[in-house]
């Protein structure tokens, strides 16, 4: 099996993980792919189809990563809005000192 075929197999396994909702496992395999590609010989014309398949799967994976990043950002923003809303109910102390009028 060529390094490109191994990368394709990993990319397919990453897609399976993404389809099962396990984006973290898919992302964890990126270093493994990078190592394979770093040691791979130059691509030959017969590798073109395999590389195109890898690129196609990579686009899908990058979209899944982007969607997750946006979801995390939105969750963080929603949490911040909630904290601000709760802050509106806080008891505010006046800067003026309290003065009691006493008769007597």
PDB file of C-alpha atoms in Angstrom:
ATOM      1  CA  UNK A   1       0.000   0.000   0.000  1.00  0.00           C
ATOM      2  CA  UNK A   2       1.439   3.385  -1.013  1.00  0.00           C
ATOM      3  CA  UNK A   3       1.614   6.287   1.425  1.00  0.00           C
ATOM      4  CA  UNK A   4      -1.174   8.009  -0.536  1.00  0.00           C
ATOM      5  CA  UNK A   5      -3.379   4.929  -0.267  1.00  0.00           C
ATOM      6  CA  UNK A   6      -2.733   4.860   3.499  1.00  0.00           C
ATOM      7  CA  UNK A   7      -3.649   8.541   3.773  1.00  0.00           C
ATOM      8  CA  UNK A   8      -6.837   7.856   1.801  1.00  0.00           C
ATOM      9  CA  UNK A   9      -7.716   5.020   4.158  1.00  0.00           C
ATOM     10  CA  UNK A  10      -7.192   7.309   7.170  1.00  0.00           C
ATOM     11  CA  UNK A  11      -9.289  10.032   5.492  1.00  0.00           C
ATOM     12  CA  UNK A  12     -12.090   7.514   4.992  1.00  0.00           C
ATOM     13  CA  UNK A  13     -11.843   6.478   8.651  1.00  0.00           C
ATOM     14  CA  UNK A  14     -11.950  10.153   9.608  1.00  0.00           C
ATOM     15  CA  UNK A  15     -15.152  10.562   7.601  1.00  0.00           C
ATOM     16  CA  UNK A  16     -16.677   7.602   9.399  1.00  0.00           C
ATOM     17  CA  UNK A  17     -15.797   9.244  12.714  1.00  0.00           C
ATOM     18  CA  UNK A  18     -17.343  12.551  11.581  1.00  0.00           C
ATOM     19  CA  UNK A  19     -20.522  10.780  10.451  1.00  0.00           C
ATOM     20  CA  UNK A  20     -20.730   9.189  13.919  1.00  0.00           C
ATOM     21  CA  UNK A  21     -20.342  12.606  15.541  1.00  0.00           C
ATOM     22  CA  UNK A  22     -16.789  11.992  16.745  1.00  0.00           C
ATOM     23  CA  UNK A  23     -15.002  15.005  15.286  1.00  0.00           C
ATOM     24  CA  UNK A  24     -12.304  14.889  17.961  1.00  0.00           C
ATOM     25  CA  UNK A  25     -11.130  11.422  16.830  1.00  0.00           C
ATOM     26  CA  UNK A  26     -11.092  12.568  13.222  1.00  0.00           C
ATOM     27  CA  UNK A  27      -8.953  15.595  14.057  1.00  0.00           C
ATOM     28  CA  UNK A  28      -6.618  13.466  16.184  1.00  0.00           C
ATOM     29  CA  UNK A  29      -5.610  11.509  13.080  1.00  0.00           C
ATOM     30  CA  UNK A  30      -4.290  14.583  11.241  1.00  0.00           C
ATOM     31  CA  UNK A  31      -0.779  14.202  12.693  1.00  0.00           C
ATOM     32  CA  UNK A  32      -0.649  10.590  11.544  1.00  0.00           C
ATOM     33  CA  UNK A  33      -1.479  11.698   8.022  1.00  0.00           C
ATOM     34  CA  UNK A  34       1.095  14.482   8.144  1.00  0.00           C
ATOM     35  CA  UNK A  35       3.794  11.987   9.098  1.00  0.00           C
ATOM     36  CA  UNK A  36       2.878   9.715   6.198  1.00  0.00           C
ATOM     37  CA  UNK A  37       2.861  12.585   3.727  1.00  0.00           C
ATOM     38  CA  UNK A  38       6.188  13.938   4.991  1.00  0.00           C
ATOM     39  CA  UNK A  39       7.861  10.625   4.232  1.00  0.00           C
ATOM     40  CA  UNK A  40       6.020   9.982   0.956  1.00  0.00           C
ATOM     41  CA  UNK A  41       7.881  10.078  -2.339  1.00  0.00           C
ATOM     42  CA  UNK A  42       6.803  12.626  -4.937  1.00  0.00           C
ATOM     43  CA  UNK A  43       3.370  11.871  -6.338  1.00  0.00           C
ATOM     44  CA  UNK A  44       3.179  10.064  -9.657  1.00  0.00           C
ATOM     45  CA  UNK A  45       0.506  10.579 -12.324  1.00  0.00           C
ATOM     46  CA  UNK A  46      -1.168   7.334 -11.244  1.00  0.00           C
ATOM     47  CA  UNK A  47      -1.620   8.802  -7.745  1.00  0.00           C
ATOM     48  CA  UNK A  48      -3.846  11.585  -9.079  1.00  0.00           C
ATOM     49  CA  UNK A  49      -7.173   9.809  -8.510  1.00  0.00           C
ATOM     50  CA  UNK A  50      -6.267   8.861  -4.931  1.00  0.00           C
ATOM     51  CA  UNK A  51      -5.085  12.389  -4.137  1.00  0.00           C
ATOM     52  CA  UNK A  52      -8.318  13.839  -5.557  1.00  0.00           C
ATOM     53  CA  UNK A  53     -10.319  11.526  -3.284  1.00  0.00           C
ATOM     54  CA  UNK A  54      -8.238  12.632  -0.298  1.00  0.00           C
ATOM     55  CA  UNK A  55      -8.827  16.288  -1.161  1.00  0.00           C
ATOM     56  CA  UNK A  56     -12.560  15.712  -1.491  1.00  0.00           C
ATOM     57  CA  UNK A  57     -12.732  14.077   1.942  1.00  0.00           C
ATOM     58  CA  UNK A  58     -10.540  16.833   3.381  1.00  0.00           C
ATOM     59  CA  UNK A  59     -13.016  19.477   2.214  1.00  0.00           C
ATOM     60  CA  UNK A  60     -15.800  17.653   4.019  1.00  0.00           C
ATOM     61  CA  UNK A  61     -13.660  17.306   7.152  1.00  0.00           C
ATOM     62  CA  UNK A  62     -12.649  20.976   7.101  1.00  0.00           C
ATOM     63  CA  UNK A  63     -16.315  21.981   6.795  1.00  0.00           C
ATOM     64  CA  UNK A  64     -17.159  19.824   9.810  1.00  0.00           C
ATOM     65  CA  UNK A  65     -14.330  21.441  11.784  1.00  0.00           C
ATOM     66  CA  UNK A  66     -15.502  24.919  10.749  1.00  0.00           C
ATOM     67  CA  UNK A  67     -19.098  24.137  11.758  1.00  0.00           C
ATOM     68  CA  UNK A  68     -17.915  22.913  15.173  1.00  0.00           C
ATOM     69  CA  UNK A  69     -15.806  26.037  15.668  1.00  0.00           C
ATOM     70  CA  UNK A  70     -18.807  28.239  14.879  1.00  0.00           C
ATOM     71  CA  UNK A  71     -20.973  26.220  17.271  1.00  0.00           C
ATOM     72  CA  UNK A  72     -18.400  26.625  20.059  1.00  0.00           C
ATOM     73  CA  UNK A  73     -18.195  30.360  19.381  1.00  0.00           C
ATOM     74  CA  UNK A  74     -21.982  30.661  19.449  1.00  0.00           C
ATOM     75  CA  UNK A  75     -22.152  28.745  22.734  1.00  0.00           C
ATOM     76  CA  UNK A  76     -19.554  31.057  24.245  1.00  0.00           C
ATOM     77  CA  UNK A  77     -21.417  34.153  23.053  1.00  0.00           C
ATOM     78  CA  UNK A  78     -24.693  32.826  24.416  1.00  0.00           C
ATOM     79  CA  UNK A  79     -23.040  32.159  27.768  1.00  0.00           C
ATOM     80  CA  UNK A  80     -21.679  35.703  27.844  1.00  0.00           C
ATOM     81  CA  UNK A  81     -25.125  37.120  27.037  1.00  0.00           C
ATOM     82  CA  UNK A  82     -26.571  35.065  29.869  1.00  0.00           C
ATOM     83  CA  UNK A  83     -23.967  36.350  32.330  1.00  0.00           C
ATOM     84  CA  UNK A  84     -24.715  39.929  31.290  1.00  0.00           C
ATOM     85  CA  UNK A  85     -28.445  39.338  31.681  1.00  0.00           C
ATOM     86  CA  UNK A  86     -27.943  37.905  35.152  1.00  0.00           C
ATOM     87  CA  UNK A  87     -25.707  40.852  35.997  1.00  0.00           C
ATOM     88  CA  UNK A  88     -28.679  43.115  35.373  1.00  0.00           C
ATOM     89  CA  UNK A  89     -30.389  41.594  38.384  1.00  0.00           C
ATOM     90  CA  UNK A  90     -27.460  42.244  40.711  1.00  0.00           C
ATOM     91  CA  UNK A  91     -27.932  44.542  43.661  1.00  0.00           C
ATOM     92  CA  UNK A  92     -26.088  47.736  42.953  1.00  0.00           C
ATOM     93  CA  UNK A  93     -24.675  49.740  45.796  1.00  0.00           C
ATOM     94  CA  UNK A  94     -24.852  53.460  45.566  1.00  0.00           C
ATOM     95  CA  UNK A  95     -21.688  55.522  45.730  1.00  0.00           C
ATOM     96  CA  UNK A  96     -23.493  57.910  48.095  1.00  0.00           C
ATOM     97  CA  UNK A  97     -23.237  57.067  51.768  1.00  0.00           C
ATOM     98  CA  UNK A  98     -26.439  56.095  53.477  1.00  0.00           C
ATOM     99  CA  UNK A  99     -27.655  58.585  55.995  1.00  0.00           C
ATOM    100  CA  UNK A 100     -30.208  57.812  58.639  1.00  0.00           C
ATOM    101  CA  UNK A 101     -32.286  60.560  60.150  1.00  0.00           C
ATOM    102  CA  UNK A 102     -32.734  59.985  63.813  1.00  0.00           C
ATOM    103  CA  UNK A 103     -35.219  61.832  65.937  1.00  0.00           C
ATOM    104  CA  UNK A 104     -34.657  62.056  69.460  1.00  0.00           C
TER     105      UNK A 104
END
